PDB file of C-alpha atoms in Angstrom:
ATOM      1  CA  UNK A  52      -6.403  10.967 -16.294  1.00 62.00           C
ATOM      2  CA  UNK A  53      -6.745   9.670 -12.717  1.00 68.00           C
ATOM      3  CA  UNK A  54      -7.202   5.544 -11.917  1.00 93.00           C
ATOM      4  CA  UNK A  55      -7.855   5.827  -8.390  1.00 97.00           C
ATOM      5  CA  UNK A  56      -8.845   9.304  -7.041  1.00 97.00           C
ATOM      6  CA  UNK A  57      -9.826  10.718  -3.781  1.00 97.00           C
ATOM      7  CA  UNK A  58     -11.654  13.665  -2.259  1.00 97.00           C
ATOM      8  CA  UNK A  59     -10.963  16.125  -0.507  1.00 97.00           C
ATOM      9  CA  UNK A  60      -7.515  15.949  -0.558  1.00 96.00           C
ATOM     10  CA  UNK A  61      -7.108  17.239   2.679  1.00 97.00           C
ATOM     11  CA  UNK A  62      -8.936  17.473   5.824  1.00 97.00           C
ATOM     12  CA  UNK A  63      -8.974  20.174   9.162  1.00 98.00           C
ATOM     13  CA  UNK A  64     -11.752  18.790  11.427  1.00 97.00           C
ATOM     14  CA  UNK A  65     -11.900  19.345  14.968  1.00 97.00           C
ATOM     15  CA  UNK A  66     -13.040  16.397  17.640  1.00 97.00           C
ATOM     16  CA  UNK A  67     -16.428  14.889  17.084  1.00 97.00           C
ATOM     17  CA  UNK A  68     -17.391  16.179  13.880  1.00 98.00           C
ATOM     18  CA  UNK A  69     -18.627  13.960  11.192  1.00 98.00           C
ATOM     19  CA  UNK A  70     -17.160  13.232   7.859  1.00 98.00           C
ATOM     20  CA  UNK A  71     -15.967  11.103   4.913  1.00 98.00           C
ATOM     21  CA  UNK A  72     -13.915  10.664   2.227  1.00 98.00           C
ATOM     22  CA  UNK A  73     -14.935   9.400  -1.715  1.00 98.00           C
ATOM     23  CA  UNK A  74     -12.982   7.521  -3.755  1.00 98.00           C
ATOM     24  CA  UNK A  75     -13.527   6.002  -6.709  1.00 97.00           C
ATOM     25  CA  UNK A  76     -11.444   3.997  -9.872  1.00 97.00           C
ATOM     26  CA  UNK A  77     -11.392   3.581 -13.540  1.00 96.00           C
ATOM     27  CA  UNK A  78      -9.719   0.759 -14.247  1.00 94.00           C
ATOM     28  CA  UNK A  79     -13.183  -1.869 -13.841  1.00 92.00           C
ATOM     29  CA  UNK A  80     -11.495  -3.761 -10.778  1.00 91.00           C
ATOM     30  CA  UNK A  81     -13.437  -5.363  -9.219  1.00 87.00           C
ATOM     31  CA  UNK A  82     -12.172  -4.856  -5.337  1.00 89.00           C
ATOM     32  CA  UNK A  83     -11.733  -1.341  -3.519  1.00 92.00           C
ATOM     33  CA  UNK A  84      -8.986  -1.238  -0.323  1.00 93.00           C
ATOM     34  CA  UNK A  85      -8.878   1.623   2.631  1.00 95.00           C
ATOM     35  CA  UNK A  86      -5.488   1.918   4.403  1.00 96.00           C
ATOM     36  CA  UNK A  87      -4.128   4.072   7.154  1.00 96.00           C
ATOM     37  CA  UNK A  88      -0.695   5.857   7.025  1.00 96.00           C
ATOM     38  CA  UNK A  89      -0.089   7.033  10.375  1.00 93.00           C
ATOM     39  CA  UNK A  90       2.466   9.231  10.926  1.00 91.00           C
ATOM     40  CA  UNK A  91       5.740   6.816  10.872  1.00 90.00           C
ATOM     41  CA  UNK A  92       4.291   5.874   7.433  1.00 90.00           C
ATOM     42  CA  UNK A  93       3.376   2.458   8.550  1.00 91.00           C
ATOM     43  CA  UNK A  94       0.537   1.570   6.181  1.00 93.00           C
ATOM     44  CA  UNK A  95      -2.078  -1.385   7.927  1.00 92.00           C
ATOM     45  CA  UNK A  96      -5.780  -2.065   5.689  1.00 92.00           C
ATOM     46  CA  UNK A  97      -8.862  -0.634   6.563  1.00 93.00           C
ATOM     47  CA  UNK A  98     -10.933  -2.553   4.785  1.00 91.00           C
ATOM     48  CA  UNK A  99     -11.560  -4.312   1.629  1.00 89.00           C
ATOM     49  CA  UNK A 100     -14.799  -4.631  -0.503  1.00 88.00           C
ATOM     50  CA  UNK A 101     -15.070  -6.862  -3.229  1.00 85.00           C
ATOM     51  CA  UNK A 102     -18.274  -6.264  -6.469  1.00 83.00           C
ATOM     52  CA  UNK A 103     -19.982  -4.408  -4.015  1.00 83.00           C
ATOM     53  CA  UNK A 104     -19.355  -6.552  -1.113  1.00 85.00           C
ATOM     54  CA  UNK A 105     -17.422  -5.901   2.277  1.00 87.00           C
ATOM     55  CA  UNK A 106     -14.645  -9.031   2.666  1.00 82.00           C
ATOM     56  CA  UNK A 107     -11.731  -8.068   4.438  1.00 81.00           C
ATOM     57  CA  UNK A 108     -12.397  -5.316   7.572  1.00 83.00           C
ATOM     58  CA  UNK A 109      -9.443  -5.153  10.442  1.00 83.00           C
ATOM     59  CA  UNK A 110      -9.748  -4.456  14.420  1.00 80.00           C
ATOM     60  CA  UNK A 111     -11.400  -0.819  12.826  1.00 89.00           C
ATOM     61  CA  UNK A 112     -13.121   1.342  15.728  1.00 91.00           C
ATOM     62  CA  UNK A 113     -17.045   0.857  14.218  1.00 92.00           C
ATOM     63  CA  UNK A 114     -17.142   4.531  14.291  1.00 96.00           C
ATOM     64  CA  UNK A 115     -15.686   3.991  11.027  1.00 96.00           C
ATOM     65  CA  UNK A 116     -17.964   2.869   7.925  1.00 94.00           C
ATOM     66  CA  UNK A 117     -17.387   1.624   4.831  1.00 94.00           C
ATOM     67  CA  UNK A 118     -20.403   2.022   1.365  1.00 94.00           C
ATOM     68  CA  UNK A 119     -20.324   0.981  -1.133  1.00 93.00           C
ATOM     69  CA  UNK A 120     -22.590   2.022  -4.002  1.00 93.00           C
ATOM     70  CA  UNK A 121     -21.463   0.832  -6.871  1.00 92.00           C
ATOM     71  CA  UNK A 122     -17.544  -1.481  -7.982  1.00 89.00           C
ATOM     72  CA  UNK A 123     -16.415   1.903  -9.254  1.00 95.00           C
ATOM     73  CA  UNK A 124     -16.589   3.895  -5.435  1.00 96.00           C
ATOM     74  CA  UNK A 125     -16.171   3.137  -1.657  1.00 96.00           C
ATOM     75  CA  UNK A 126     -16.464   6.451   0.528  1.00 97.00           C
ATOM     76  CA  UNK A 127     -15.332   5.966   3.809  1.00 97.00           C
ATOM     77  CA  UNK A 128     -17.717   7.284   6.389  1.00 97.00           C
ATOM     78  CA  UNK A 129     -16.219   8.584  10.051  1.00 97.00           C
ATOM     79  CA  UNK A 130     -18.321   9.355  13.147  1.00 97.00           C
ATOM     80  CA  UNK A 131     -17.307  11.442  16.780  1.00 97.00           C
ATOM     81  CA  UNK A 132     -13.713  11.612  14.809  1.00 97.00           C
ATOM     82  CA  UNK A 133     -10.697  11.716  17.410  1.00 97.00           C
ATOM     83  CA  UNK A 134      -7.207  13.237  17.540  1.00 97.00           C
ATOM     84  CA  UNK A 135      -6.193  10.087  17.111  1.00 95.00           C
ATOM     85  CA  UNK A 136      -7.009   9.422  13.356  1.00 96.00           C
ATOM     86  CA  UNK A 137      -5.185  12.043  12.824  1.00 97.00           C
ATOM     87  CA  UNK A 138      -3.552   9.612   9.436  1.00 97.00           C
ATOM     88  CA  UNK A 139      -3.176  10.314   6.192  1.00 97.00           C
ATOM     89  CA  UNK A 140      -6.092   7.642   4.202  1.00 98.00           C
ATOM     90  CA  UNK A 141      -5.386   5.291   1.298  1.00 97.00           C
ATOM     91  CA  UNK A 142      -8.174   4.169  -0.756  1.00 97.00           C
ATOM     92  CA  UNK A 143      -6.848   1.324  -3.930  1.00 95.00           C
ATOM     93  CA  UNK A 144      -8.052  -1.338  -5.607  1.00 94.00           C
ATOM     94  CA  UNK A 145      -7.707  -4.183  -7.413  1.00 90.00           C
ATOM     95  CA  UNK A 146      -7.992  -7.301  -9.841  1.00 83.00           C
ATOM     96  CA  UNK A 147      -8.081 -10.142  -8.579  1.00 70.00           C
ATOM     97  CA  UNK A 148      -6.258 -12.260 -11.290  1.00 46.00           C
ATOM     98  CA  UNK A 149      -8.136 -15.625 -12.587  1.00 41.00           C
ATOM     99  CA  UNK A 150      -5.293 -17.370 -13.945  1.00 39.00           C
ATOM    100  CA  UNK A 151      -2.606 -19.258 -11.437  1.00 46.00           C
ATOM    101  CA  UNK A 152      -3.944 -18.044  -8.262  1.00 54.00           C
ATOM    102  CA  UNK A 153      -4.074 -14.490  -6.500  1.00 59.00           C
ATOM    103  CA  UNK A 154      -1.155 -12.601  -7.456  1.00 70.00           C
ATOM    104  CA  UNK A 155      -2.321  -8.784  -8.157  1.00 81.00           C
ATOM    105  CA  UNK A 156      -1.298  -5.536  -7.348  1.00 89.00           C
ATOM    106  CA  UNK A 157      -2.793  -2.699  -6.119  1.00 92.00           C
ATOM    107  CA  UNK A 158      -3.214   0.703  -7.534  1.00 94.00           C
ATOM    108  CA  UNK A 159      -2.892   3.817  -4.579  1.00 96.00           C
ATOM    109  CA  UNK A 160      -4.415   7.345  -5.157  1.00 97.00           C
ATOM    110  CA  UNK A 161      -3.040  10.148  -3.506  1.00 96.00           C
ATOM    111  CA  UNK A 162      -4.574  10.301  -0.438  1.00 97.00           C
ATOM    112  CA  UNK A 163      -6.414  12.761   1.484  1.00 98.00           C
ATOM    113  CA  UNK A 164      -4.761  13.873   5.037  1.00 97.00           C
ATOM    114  CA  UNK A 165      -6.731  14.253   7.554  1.00 98.00           C
ATOM    115  CA  UNK A 166      -6.287  16.419  10.605  1.00 98.00           C
ATOM    116  CA  UNK A 167      -9.051  15.577  13.766  1.00 97.00           C
ATOM    117  CA  UNK A 168      -7.451  19.566  16.036  1.00 97.00           C
TER     118      UNK A 168
ATOM    119  CA  UNK B 249       2.593  -8.592  14.112  1.00 44.00           C
ATOM    120  CA  UNK B 250       3.564  -7.103  11.144  1.00 51.00           C
ATOM    121  CA  UNK B 251       4.025  -8.987   8.279  1.00 67.00           C
ATOM    122  CA  UNK B 252       7.144  -6.995   6.425  1.00 72.00           C
ATOM    123  CA  UNK B 253       9.686  -5.494   7.501  1.00 79.00           C
ATOM    124  CA  UNK B 254      12.626  -4.144   6.080  1.00 83.00           C
ATOM    125  CA  UNK B 255      15.961  -2.619   6.386  1.00 81.00           C
ATOM    126  CA  UNK B 256      17.796  -0.501   5.780  1.00 84.00           C
ATOM    127  CA  UNK B 257      15.104   1.998   7.264  1.00 89.00           C
ATOM    128  CA  UNK B 258      17.183   4.724   5.680  1.00 92.00           C
ATOM    129  CA  UNK B 259      19.817   4.238   2.720  1.00 94.00           C
ATOM    130  CA  UNK B 260      21.518   8.044   1.514  1.00 95.00           C
ATOM    131  CA  UNK B 261      23.170   6.835  -2.319  1.00 96.00           C
ATOM    132  CA  UNK B 262      24.764   9.345  -4.421  1.00 97.00           C
ATOM    133  CA  UNK B 263      23.509   9.324  -7.888  1.00 97.00           C
ATOM    134  CA  UNK B 264      24.794   6.701  -9.896  1.00 97.00           C
ATOM    135  CA  UNK B 265      25.009   3.986  -7.067  1.00 97.00           C
ATOM    136  CA  UNK B 266      23.208   1.139  -6.809  1.00 97.00           C
ATOM    137  CA  UNK B 267      20.949   0.661  -3.693  1.00 97.00           C
ATOM    138  CA  UNK B 268      19.847  -2.479  -2.030  1.00 96.00           C
ATOM    139  CA  UNK B 269      17.508  -2.511  -0.158  1.00 96.00           C
ATOM    140  CA  UNK B 270      15.904  -5.464   2.171  1.00 96.00           C
ATOM    141  CA  UNK B 271      12.704  -6.759   3.485  1.00 95.00           C
ATOM    142  CA  UNK B 272      12.348  -9.998   5.749  1.00 94.00           C
ATOM    143  CA  UNK B 273       8.763 -12.010   6.559  1.00 93.00           C
ATOM    144  CA  UNK B 274       7.949 -14.672   9.397  1.00 91.00           C
ATOM    145  CA  UNK B 275       5.187 -16.677   7.643  1.00 86.00           C
ATOM    146  CA  UNK B 276       4.404 -18.209   4.199  1.00 86.00           C
ATOM    147  CA  UNK B 277       3.552 -16.013   1.153  1.00 87.00           C
ATOM    148  CA  UNK B 278       2.022 -16.208  -2.081  1.00 86.00           C
ATOM    149  CA  UNK B 279       3.432 -13.538  -3.245  1.00 90.00           C
ATOM    150  CA  UNK B 280       5.948 -10.195  -3.063  1.00 93.00           C
ATOM    151  CA  UNK B 281       5.243  -7.083  -4.559  1.00 94.00           C
ATOM    152  CA  UNK B 282       7.558  -3.225  -4.050  1.00 96.00           C
ATOM    153  CA  UNK B 283       5.838  -0.179  -3.805  1.00 97.00           C
ATOM    154  CA  UNK B 284       7.606   3.829  -3.815  1.00 98.00           C
ATOM    155  CA  UNK B 285       6.486   6.340  -2.457  1.00 97.00           C
ATOM    156  CA  UNK B 286       7.217   9.739  -3.440  1.00 96.00           C
ATOM    157  CA  UNK B 287       6.617  12.395  -0.802  1.00 93.00           C
ATOM    158  CA  UNK B 288       2.981  13.337  -0.239  1.00 91.00           C
ATOM    159  CA  UNK B 289       2.118  10.608  -2.914  1.00 93.00           C
ATOM    160  CA  UNK B 290       0.336   7.459  -3.490  1.00 94.00           C
ATOM    161  CA  UNK B 291       1.747   3.977  -3.452  1.00 96.00           C
ATOM    162  CA  UNK B 292       3.178   3.254  -6.996  1.00 97.00           C
ATOM    163  CA  UNK B 293       3.677  -0.464  -7.438  1.00 96.00           C
ATOM    164  CA  UNK B 294       6.959  -1.516  -8.919  1.00 97.00           C
ATOM    165  CA  UNK B 295       7.148  -5.058  -9.179  1.00 96.00           C
ATOM    166  CA  UNK B 296       6.053  -8.361  -7.886  1.00 93.00           C
ATOM    167  CA  UNK B 297       7.164 -11.204  -7.257  1.00 94.00           C
ATOM    168  CA  UNK B 298       5.198 -15.345  -6.461  1.00 91.00           C
ATOM    169  CA  UNK B 299       6.065 -17.694  -4.478  1.00 91.00           C
ATOM    170  CA  UNK B 300       7.896 -19.881  -7.455  1.00 92.00           C
ATOM    171  CA  UNK B 301      11.056 -16.849  -8.728  1.00 95.00           C
ATOM    172  CA  UNK B 302      14.164 -16.611  -7.266  1.00 97.00           C
ATOM    173  CA  UNK B 303      14.359 -13.452  -9.261  1.00 98.00           C
ATOM    174  CA  UNK B 304      12.495 -11.042 -11.813  1.00 97.00           C
ATOM    175  CA  UNK B 305      13.825  -7.648 -13.162  1.00 96.00           C
ATOM    176  CA  UNK B 306      12.074  -4.725 -14.842  1.00 95.00           C
ATOM    177  CA  UNK B 307      15.168  -2.234 -16.421  1.00 96.00           C
ATOM    178  CA  UNK B 308      16.001  -0.835 -13.676  1.00 97.00           C
ATOM    179  CA  UNK B 309      14.980  -2.578 -11.050  1.00 98.00           C
ATOM    180  CA  UNK B 310      16.106  -6.758 -10.199  1.00 98.00           C
ATOM    181  CA  UNK B 311      14.445  -8.738  -7.312  1.00 98.00           C
ATOM    182  CA  UNK B 312      15.347 -11.292  -5.218  1.00 98.00           C
ATOM    183  CA  UNK B 313      13.283 -13.944  -3.253  1.00 97.00           C
ATOM    184  CA  UNK B 314      14.163 -16.347  -0.985  1.00 97.00           C
ATOM    185  CA  UNK B 315      12.118 -18.222   0.412  1.00 95.00           C
ATOM    186  CA  UNK B 316      13.985 -20.546   2.719  1.00 95.00           C
ATOM    187  CA  UNK B 317      15.646 -17.897   4.960  1.00 95.00           C
ATOM    188  CA  UNK B 318      12.295 -15.755   4.321  1.00 95.00           C
ATOM    189  CA  UNK B 319      13.358 -12.654   2.367  1.00 96.00           C
ATOM    190  CA  UNK B 320      13.699 -10.273   0.035  1.00 97.00           C
ATOM    191  CA  UNK B 321      16.088  -8.037  -2.138  1.00 97.00           C
ATOM    192  CA  UNK B 322      15.252  -4.866  -4.414  1.00 97.00           C
ATOM    193  CA  UNK B 323      19.013  -3.833  -5.880  1.00 98.00           C
ATOM    194  CA  UNK B 324      17.974  -0.652  -7.899  1.00 98.00           C
ATOM    195  CA  UNK B 325      20.938  -0.016 -10.306  1.00 98.00           C
ATOM    196  CA  UNK B 326      22.418   3.601 -11.546  1.00 97.00           C
ATOM    197  CA  UNK B 327      20.188   5.439  -9.097  1.00 97.00           C
ATOM    198  CA  UNK B 328      18.995   9.043  -9.851  1.00 97.00           C
ATOM    199  CA  UNK B 329      17.651  11.693  -7.624  1.00 96.00           C
ATOM    200  CA  UNK B 330      14.945  11.074  -8.881  1.00 96.00           C
ATOM    201  CA  UNK B 331      14.323   7.524  -7.181  1.00 97.00           C
ATOM    202  CA  UNK B 332      14.311   9.698  -4.509  1.00 97.00           C
ATOM    203  CA  UNK B 333      11.512   8.239  -2.456  1.00 97.00           C
ATOM    204  CA  UNK B 334      10.102   5.423  -0.025  1.00 97.00           C
ATOM    205  CA  UNK B 335       9.758   2.056  -0.778  1.00 97.00           C
ATOM    206  CA  UNK B 336       8.011  -0.348   0.327  1.00 96.00           C
ATOM    207  CA  UNK B 337       7.501  -4.257   0.475  1.00 95.00           C
ATOM    208  CA  UNK B 338       4.455  -6.070   0.789  1.00 93.00           C
ATOM    209  CA  UNK B 339       3.270  -9.616   0.815  1.00 91.00           C
ATOM    210  CA  UNK B 340       0.736 -11.491  -0.294  1.00 86.00           C
ATOM    211  CA  UNK B 341      -0.161 -14.923   1.971  1.00 77.00           C
ATOM    212  CA  UNK B 342      -1.406 -17.746   0.918  1.00 65.00           C
ATOM    213  CA  UNK B 343      -4.715 -17.556   1.038  1.00 60.00           C
ATOM    214  CA  UNK B 344      -7.846 -17.609  -1.590  1.00 56.00           C
ATOM    215  CA  UNK B 345      -9.023 -15.123  -3.821  1.00 56.00           C
ATOM    216  CA  UNK B 346     -10.097 -11.658  -3.408  1.00 53.00           C
ATOM    217  CA  UNK B 347      -9.814 -12.551   0.348  1.00 58.00           C
ATOM    218  CA  UNK B 348      -5.870 -12.186  -0.008  1.00 67.00           C
ATOM    219  CA  UNK B 349      -5.055  -8.728   1.393  1.00 78.00           C
ATOM    220  CA  UNK B 350      -1.173  -7.154   1.347  1.00 86.00           C
ATOM    221  CA  UNK B 351       0.590  -6.350   3.855  1.00 89.00           C
ATOM    222  CA  UNK B 352       2.836  -3.864   3.685  1.00 91.00           C
ATOM    223  CA  UNK B 353       6.496  -3.455   5.784  1.00 89.00           C
ATOM    224  CA  UNK B 354       7.383   0.759   7.075  1.00 89.00           C
ATOM    225  CA  UNK B 355       9.211   1.449   4.256  1.00 93.00           C
ATOM    226  CA  UNK B 356      12.848   2.348   3.276  1.00 94.00           C
ATOM    227  CA  UNK B 357      13.866   5.951   3.427  1.00 95.00           C
ATOM    228  CA  UNK B 358      16.286   6.223   0.013  1.00 97.00           C
ATOM    229  CA  UNK B 359      17.592   9.839  -0.863  1.00 97.00           C
ATOM    230  CA  UNK B 360      20.080   9.388  -3.990  1.00 97.00           C
ATOM    231  CA  UNK B 361      22.524  12.664  -3.900  1.00 95.00           C
ATOM    232  CA  UNK B 362      22.782  14.949  -7.150  1.00 91.00           C
TER     233      UNK B 362
END
């Protein structure tokens, strides 16, 4: 069974459109993330949710809006898509370790390759 | 600016050789992690080392951490063609609870020739 799944895997759309990417994890984790990986493979965090609550919101245009209906799901909606939004978007999840501090590993989904034309 | 930076950017070795990849960072950290990314796939966690640890092993992987030099190295011994991938270091800063986040470097492309 896939631990972190994303749909769709590929998304090709035109500038100005609105699109959504869905993410689900079956690991029972409390925390979920969205990352953007550009063409040079640089991976940058966009958002983080813990138990449906937004806890990290990096400098991301407000055209990007995450939604967490429950702690197993974190969807990403993008309005008015621009050429620069073309990238691979990764969802990830983690269970924060409660003993000894906050070290944790993250589990990544397979990615969604978004191409804006 | 980026927290973790890997070195070299690309590495090509023969199967059976050892591969050493380095990561440097700028601020105090809580932990440092290494991930692997195969082409077209998501990242896979390899190993986590905490700031009070100096060395960890996992199978053919050995990670060291030198907090005085703010650097880490990942050694893959007896490399295999299947080790061909991009490798990323990620640093977790000294912040609390769920607000902790990982900051990733740009990655190292490792090619292992059969």
